[in-house]
Amino acid sequence: MILITKSALNTAALDRAVSSPKHGAVASFVGTVRSPHAGRVVRGVSYDCFAPLAEKELSRIKAVVEKKWPVRVAVAHRVGHIKVGQASVAISAASPHRAPAFEACRFVIEEIKHRLPIWKKEHYASGPGRWLPGCALKRRA
Amino acid sequence: MKRKIELYGRLKDAGFGSSLTVEIPKSATAREALAILKPSLRQLLHGCVLATGDEVLSPADKLPSGKLALLPPVCGG
């Protein structure tokens, strides 16, 4: 399951998508919008996304992680305006044992931060919003 | 030939809206296209890459036909 959506994330649906009787471990990671950040009170974050490439890139990340470990992975990233405390990204990884499930979650969130064409603009309690700095994209080898 | 280039993230605040149309030679590489965009976007171009809906382009890649986007450094999660 790969999803880029403007709607609130359903983390239980991600867990269900990867669960099976042979998977004794399901690890989940949920990233939320936080405040304060860098000393400023955040009211929310707007996520912009180049959707066609983002969907393909999420599929590639899923394929890589499922080849690297014995896991089934589901990932969802929310776009549009998100309030503080709401989930922006959710990952579920199921495996026969816990270690690969934890490692897969960590791997996927790091790949998302480096490879997914998504950008966030923080909106503050006072003053103009700001696009946060990020990682320059590179073509996949 | 005229190419429409979609803009994302901080580039949408550059005053061009969500896309920019520029004259780019048909056989241009991504590097050459970025050089053409430099006078319009100046320091905002730092760290940006061109991409299609399928993949990020390397500087030496010829610009393919179809959708083209200019992507600043990413910040997902």
mmCIF file of C-alpha atoms in Angstrom:
data_model
loop_
_atom_site.group_PDB
_atom_site.id
_atom_site.type_symbol
_atom_site.label_atom_id
_atom_site.label_comp_id
_atom_site.label_asym_id
_atom_site.label_seq_id
_atom_site.Cartn_x
_atom_site.Cartn_y
_atom_site.Cartn_z
ATOM 1 C CA MET A 1 0.000 0.000 0.000
ATOM 2 C CA ILE A 2 1.391 3.333 -1.162
ATOM 3 C CA LEU A 3 -0.616 6.497 -0.637
ATOM 4 C CA ILE A 4 -0.194 10.244 -1.091
ATOM 5 C CA THR A 5 -3.326 11.979 0.118
ATOM 6 C CA LYS A 6 -4.836 15.263 1.271
ATOM 7 C CA SER A 7 -6.934 13.387 3.817
ATOM 8 C CA ALA A 8 -6.078 12.487 7.413
ATOM 9 C CA LEU A 9 -3.871 9.385 7.606
ATOM 10 C CA ASN A 10 -5.400 6.109 8.751
ATOM 11 C CA THR A 11 -2.557 4.348 10.543
ATOM 12 C CA ALA A 12 -4.711 1.346 11.462
ATOM 13 C CA ALA A 13 -5.356 0.733 7.765
ATOM 14 C CA LEU A 14 -1.607 0.686 7.108
ATOM 15 C CA ASP A 15 -1.091 -1.880 9.885
ATOM 16 C CA ARG A 16 -3.891 -4.033 8.465
ATOM 17 C CA ALA A 17 -2.375 -3.818 4.966
ATOM 18 C CA VAL A 18 0.881 -5.444 6.088
ATOM 19 C CA SER A 19 -0.337 -7.817 8.816
ATOM 20 C CA SER A 20 -0.625 -11.562 8.301
ATOM 21 C CA PRO A 21 -0.464 -14.657 10.539
ATOM 22 C CA LYS A 22 3.179 -15.311 9.608
ATOM 23 C CA HIS A 23 4.220 -11.780 10.610
ATOM 24 C CA GLY A 24 4.710 -11.768 14.355
ATOM 25 C CA ALA A 25 5.904 -8.168 14.468
ATOM 26 C CA VAL A 26 4.346 -4.978 13.143
ATOM 27 C CA ALA A 27 6.367 -1.791 13.676
ATOM 28 C CA SER A 28 4.866 1.601 12.962
ATOM 29 C CA PHE A 29 6.330 5.061 12.578
ATOM 30 C CA VAL A 30 4.183 8.186 12.545
ATOM 31 C CA GLY A 31 5.624 11.635 11.889
ATOM 32 C CA THR A 32 3.544 14.570 13.141
ATOM 33 C CA VAL A 33 3.652 18.334 12.745
ATOM 34 C CA ARG A 34 5.427 19.802 15.766
ATOM 35 C CA SER A 35 5.538 23.083 17.612
ATOM 36 C CA PRO A 36 7.677 24.877 18.546
ATOM 37 C CA HIS A 37 10.352 24.479 15.874
ATOM 38 C CA ALA A 38 13.608 26.425 15.884
ATOM 39 C CA GLY A 39 12.240 28.635 18.662
ATOM 40 C CA ARG A 40 9.058 29.654 16.835
ATOM 41 C CA VAL A 41 5.451 28.742 17.596
ATOM 42 C CA VAL A 42 4.153 26.745 14.616
ATOM 43 C CA ARG A 43 0.464 26.882 13.680
ATOM 44 C CA GLY A 44 0.644 24.349 10.871
ATOM 45 C CA VAL A 45 2.569 23.111 7.851
ATOM 46 C CA SER A 46 1.685 23.155 4.157
ATOM 47 C CA TYR A 47 3.113 20.237 2.180
ATOM 48 C CA ASP A 48 3.681 20.640 -1.568
ATOM 49 C CA CYS A 49 4.267 17.541 -3.698
ATOM 50 C CA PHE A 50 5.240 16.574 -7.260
ATOM 51 C CA ALA A 51 2.763 13.721 -7.163
ATOM 52 C CA PRO A 52 3.640 11.598 -10.231
ATOM 53 C CA LEU A 53 7.283 11.269 -9.216
ATOM 54 C CA ALA A 54 6.488 10.994 -5.501
ATOM 55 C CA GLU A 55 4.227 7.986 -6.087
ATOM 56 C CA LYS A 56 6.855 6.260 -8.217
ATOM 57 C CA GLU A 57 9.556 7.047 -5.683
ATOM 58 C CA LEU A 58 7.498 5.621 -2.814
ATOM 59 C CA SER A 59 6.983 2.447 -4.852
ATOM 60 C CA ARG A 60 10.756 2.215 -5.439
ATOM 61 C CA ILE A 61 11.464 2.702 -1.732
ATOM 62 C CA LYS A 62 8.956 -0.024 -0.875
ATOM 63 C CA ALA A 63 10.564 -2.389 -3.403
ATOM 64 C CA VAL A 64 14.059 -1.701 -2.052
ATOM 65 C CA VAL A 65 13.129 -2.220 1.597
ATOM 66 C CA GLU A 66 11.158 -5.408 0.878
ATOM 67 C CA LYS A 67 14.198 -6.796 -0.947
ATOM 68 C CA LYS A 68 16.596 -5.760 1.828
ATOM 69 C CA TRP A 69 14.614 -7.308 4.709
ATOM 70 C CA PRO A 70 11.877 -9.975 5.053
ATOM 71 C CA VAL A 71 9.173 -7.342 5.510
ATOM 72 C CA ARG A 72 5.922 -6.082 4.067
ATOM 73 C CA VAL A 73 5.726 -2.300 4.095
ATOM 74 C CA ALA A 74 2.922 0.230 3.703
ATOM 75 C CA VAL A 75 3.548 3.987 3.501
ATOM 76 C CA ALA A 76 1.311 7.046 3.397
ATOM 77 C CA HIS A 77 2.275 10.725 3.165
ATOM 78 C CA ARG A 78 -0.220 13.506 3.651
ATOM 79 C CA VAL A 79 -0.036 16.725 1.588
ATOM 80 C CA GLY A 80 -1.810 20.067 1.800
ATOM 81 C CA HIS A 81 -2.288 21.977 5.047
ATOM 82 C CA ILE A 82 -1.764 20.029 8.273
ATOM 83 C CA LYS A 83 -2.304 21.293 11.806
ATOM 84 C CA VAL A 84 0.140 20.838 14.670
ATOM 85 C CA GLY A 85 -0.167 17.377 16.185
ATOM 86 C CA GLN A 86 -1.633 15.774 13.070
ATOM 87 C CA ALA A 87 0.213 13.030 11.203
ATOM 88 C CA SER A 88 2.116 13.942 8.040
ATOM 89 C CA VAL A 89 3.667 10.548 7.334
ATOM 90 C CA ALA A 90 2.973 6.991 8.466
ATOM 91 C CA ILE A 91 4.878 3.769 7.868
ATOM 92 C CA SER A 92 3.971 0.224 8.852
ATOM 93 C CA ALA A 93 6.364 -2.700 8.493
ATOM 94 C CA ALA A 94 5.493 -6.306 9.252
ATOM 95 C CA SER A 95 8.022 -9.096 9.629
ATOM 96 C CA PRO A 96 8.236 -12.550 11.233
ATOM 97 C CA HIS A 97 10.477 -10.972 13.920
ATOM 98 C CA ARG A 98 10.801 -7.470 15.391
ATOM 99 C CA ALA A 99 14.311 -6.419 14.318
ATOM 100 C CA PRO A 100 13.679 -6.228 10.552
ATOM 101 C CA ALA A 101 10.380 -4.428 11.147
ATOM 102 C CA PHE A 102 12.073 -1.698 13.221
ATOM 103 C CA GLU A 103 14.963 -1.391 10.752
ATOM 104 C CA ALA A 104 12.606 -1.180 7.794
ATOM 105 C CA CYS A 105 10.641 1.694 9.362
ATOM 106 C CA ARG A 106 13.859 3.637 9.993
ATOM 107 C CA PHE A 107 15.120 2.964 6.470
ATOM 108 C CA VAL A 108 11.878 4.125 4.847
ATOM 109 C CA ILE A 109 11.624 7.422 6.747
ATOM 110 C CA GLU A 110 15.263 8.259 5.951
ATOM 111 C CA GLU A 111 14.682 7.486 2.255
ATOM 112 C CA ILE A 112 11.547 9.651 2.287
ATOM 113 C CA LYS A 113 13.515 12.591 3.670
ATOM 114 C CA HIS A 114 16.196 12.252 0.986
ATOM 115 C CA ARG A 115 14.259 11.113 -2.090
ATOM 116 C CA LEU A 116 10.595 12.048 -1.991
ATOM 117 C CA PRO A 117 9.708 15.202 -3.979
ATOM 118 C CA ILE A 118 7.794 16.832 -1.130
ATOM 119 C CA TRP A 119 8.355 20.243 0.474
ATOM 120 C CA LYS A 120 7.043 21.812 3.656
ATOM 121 C CA LYS A 121 6.276 25.396 4.538
ATOM 122 C CA GLU A 122 5.847 26.197 8.195
ATOM 123 C CA HIS A 123 3.238 28.742 9.245
ATOM 124 C CA TYR A 124 3.901 30.590 12.485
ATOM 125 C CA ALA A 125 1.869 32.334 15.167
ATOM 126 C CA SER A 126 3.425 35.590 13.972
ATOM 127 C CA GLY A 127 5.282 36.633 10.834
ATOM 128 C CA PRO A 128 5.430 35.101 7.363
ATOM 129 C CA GLY A 129 5.705 31.361 6.716
ATOM 130 C CA ARG A 130 8.981 29.732 5.683
ATOM 131 C CA TRP A 131 9.906 26.876 3.340
ATOM 132 C CA LEU A 132 12.212 24.589 5.256
ATOM 133 C CA PRO A 133 15.628 23.697 3.800
ATOM 134 C CA GLY A 134 16.088 20.138 2.586
ATOM 135 C CA CYS A 135 18.192 17.624 0.674
ATOM 136 C CA ALA A 136 19.078 18.103 -2.998
ATOM 137 C CA LEU A 137 17.673 15.296 -5.135
ATOM 138 C CA LYS A 138 19.923 13.074 -7.222
ATOM 139 C CA ARG A 139 19.129 10.669 -9.991
ATOM 140 C CA ARG A 140 18.939 7.063 -8.791
ATOM 141 C CA ALA A 141 22.024 5.033 -9.691
ATOM 142 C CA MET B 1 11.053 25.468 -28.482
ATOM 143 C CA LYS B 2 8.876 26.700 -25.627
ATOM 144 C CA ARG B 3 8.812 24.396 -22.593
ATOM 145 C CA LYS B 4 6.501 24.683 -19.616
ATOM 146 C CA ILE B 5 8.325 23.864 -16.402
ATOM 147 C CA GLU B 6 6.317 23.148 -13.266
ATOM 148 C CA LEU B 7 7.591 24.782 -10.084
ATOM 149 C CA TYR B 8 7.432 23.319 -6.590
ATOM 150 C CA GLY B 9 8.128 24.255 -2.975
ATOM 151 C CA ARG B 10 9.952 27.554 -2.474
ATOM 152 C CA LEU B 11 9.956 28.156 -6.248
ATOM 153 C CA LYS B 12 6.206 28.825 -6.114
ATOM 154 C CA ASP B 13 6.989 31.990 -4.157
ATOM 155 C CA ALA B 14 9.329 33.298 -6.869
ATOM 156 C CA GLY B 15 6.604 35.333 -8.540
ATOM 157 C CA PHE B 16 5.901 33.019 -11.478
ATOM 158 C CA GLY B 17 3.082 31.002 -9.902
ATOM 159 C CA SER B 18 3.148 27.246 -10.324
ATOM 160 C CA SER B 19 4.927 27.122 -13.699
ATOM 161 C CA LEU B 20 7.353 28.950 -15.921
ATOM 162 C CA THR B 21 7.490 28.860 -19.730
ATOM 163 C CA VAL B 22 10.903 29.364 -21.317
ATOM 164 C CA GLU B 23 12.537 28.945 -24.707
ATOM 165 C CA ILE B 24 14.868 25.925 -24.598
ATOM 166 C CA PRO B 25 16.631 24.290 -27.597
ATOM 167 C CA LYS B 26 15.144 20.893 -28.433
ATOM 168 C CA SER B 27 18.455 19.078 -27.930
ATOM 169 C CA ALA B 28 19.336 20.817 -24.651
ATOM 170 C CA THR B 29 20.633 18.912 -21.656
ATOM 171 C CA ALA B 30 19.309 19.409 -18.127
ATOM 172 C CA ARG B 31 22.476 21.389 -17.325
ATOM 173 C CA GLU B 32 21.866 23.728 -20.261
ATOM 174 C CA ALA B 33 18.211 24.145 -19.312
ATOM 175 C CA LEU B 34 19.168 25.071 -15.741
ATOM 176 C CA ALA B 35 21.561 27.704 -17.132
ATOM 177 C CA ILE B 36 18.679 29.178 -19.142
ATOM 178 C CA LEU B 37 16.548 29.332 -15.976
ATOM 179 C CA LYS B 38 19.287 31.002 -13.911
ATOM 180 C CA PRO B 39 18.518 34.661 -14.837
ATOM 181 C CA SER B 40 14.875 34.202 -13.797
ATOM 182 C CA LEU B 41 15.368 32.289 -10.563
ATOM 183 C CA ARG B 42 18.868 33.363 -9.482
ATOM 184 C CA GLN B 43 19.799 32.075 -6.015
ATOM 185 C CA LEU B 44 16.522 30.124 -5.745
ATOM 186 C CA LEU B 45 17.969 27.740 -8.341
ATOM 187 C CA HIS B 46 20.658 26.541 -5.916
ATOM 188 C CA GLY B 47 20.252 22.815 -5.247
ATOM 189 C CA CYS B 48 17.444 22.420 -7.804
ATOM 190 C CA VAL B 49 17.152 19.580 -10.312
ATOM 191 C CA LEU B 50 14.945 18.954 -13.316
ATOM 192 C CA ALA B 51 12.712 15.901 -13.321
ATOM 193 C CA THR B 52 10.073 14.145 -15.354
ATOM 194 C CA GLY B 53 7.114 12.381 -13.815
ATOM 195 C CA ASP B 54 9.282 9.226 -13.757
ATOM 196 C CA GLU B 55 12.748 10.261 -12.631
ATOM 197 C CA VAL B 56 15.214 12.953 -11.666
ATOM 198 C CA LEU B 57 17.427 14.052 -14.566
ATOM 199 C CA SER B 58 21.208 14.081 -14.322
ATOM 200 C CA PRO B 59 22.914 17.251 -15.619
ATOM 201 C CA ALA B 60 24.066 15.472 -18.818
ATOM 202 C CA ASP B 61 20.629 13.994 -19.620
ATOM 203 C CA LYS B 62 18.889 15.326 -22.699
ATOM 204 C CA LEU B 63 15.528 16.897 -21.878
ATOM 205 C CA PRO B 64 12.809 14.405 -22.775
ATOM 206 C CA SER B 65 9.462 15.499 -24.158
ATOM 207 C CA GLY B 66 6.468 15.585 -21.822
ATOM 208 C CA LYS B 67 6.104 16.763 -18.258
ATOM 209 C CA LEU B 68 9.046 18.682 -16.842
ATOM 210 C CA ALA B 69 9.392 19.974 -13.270
ATOM 211 C CA LEU B 70 11.985 21.993 -11.409
ATOM 212 C CA LEU B 71 12.478 20.584 -7.908
ATOM 213 C CA PRO B 72 14.253 22.350 -5.036
ATOM 214 C CA PRO B 73 15.888 20.358 -2.198
ATOM 215 C CA VAL B 74 13.250 18.079 -0.694
ATOM 216 C CA CYS B 75 11.868 18.072 2.833
ATOM 217 C CA GLY B 76 9.345 15.288 3.247
ATOM 218 C CA GLY B 77 8.340 13.469 6.392
#
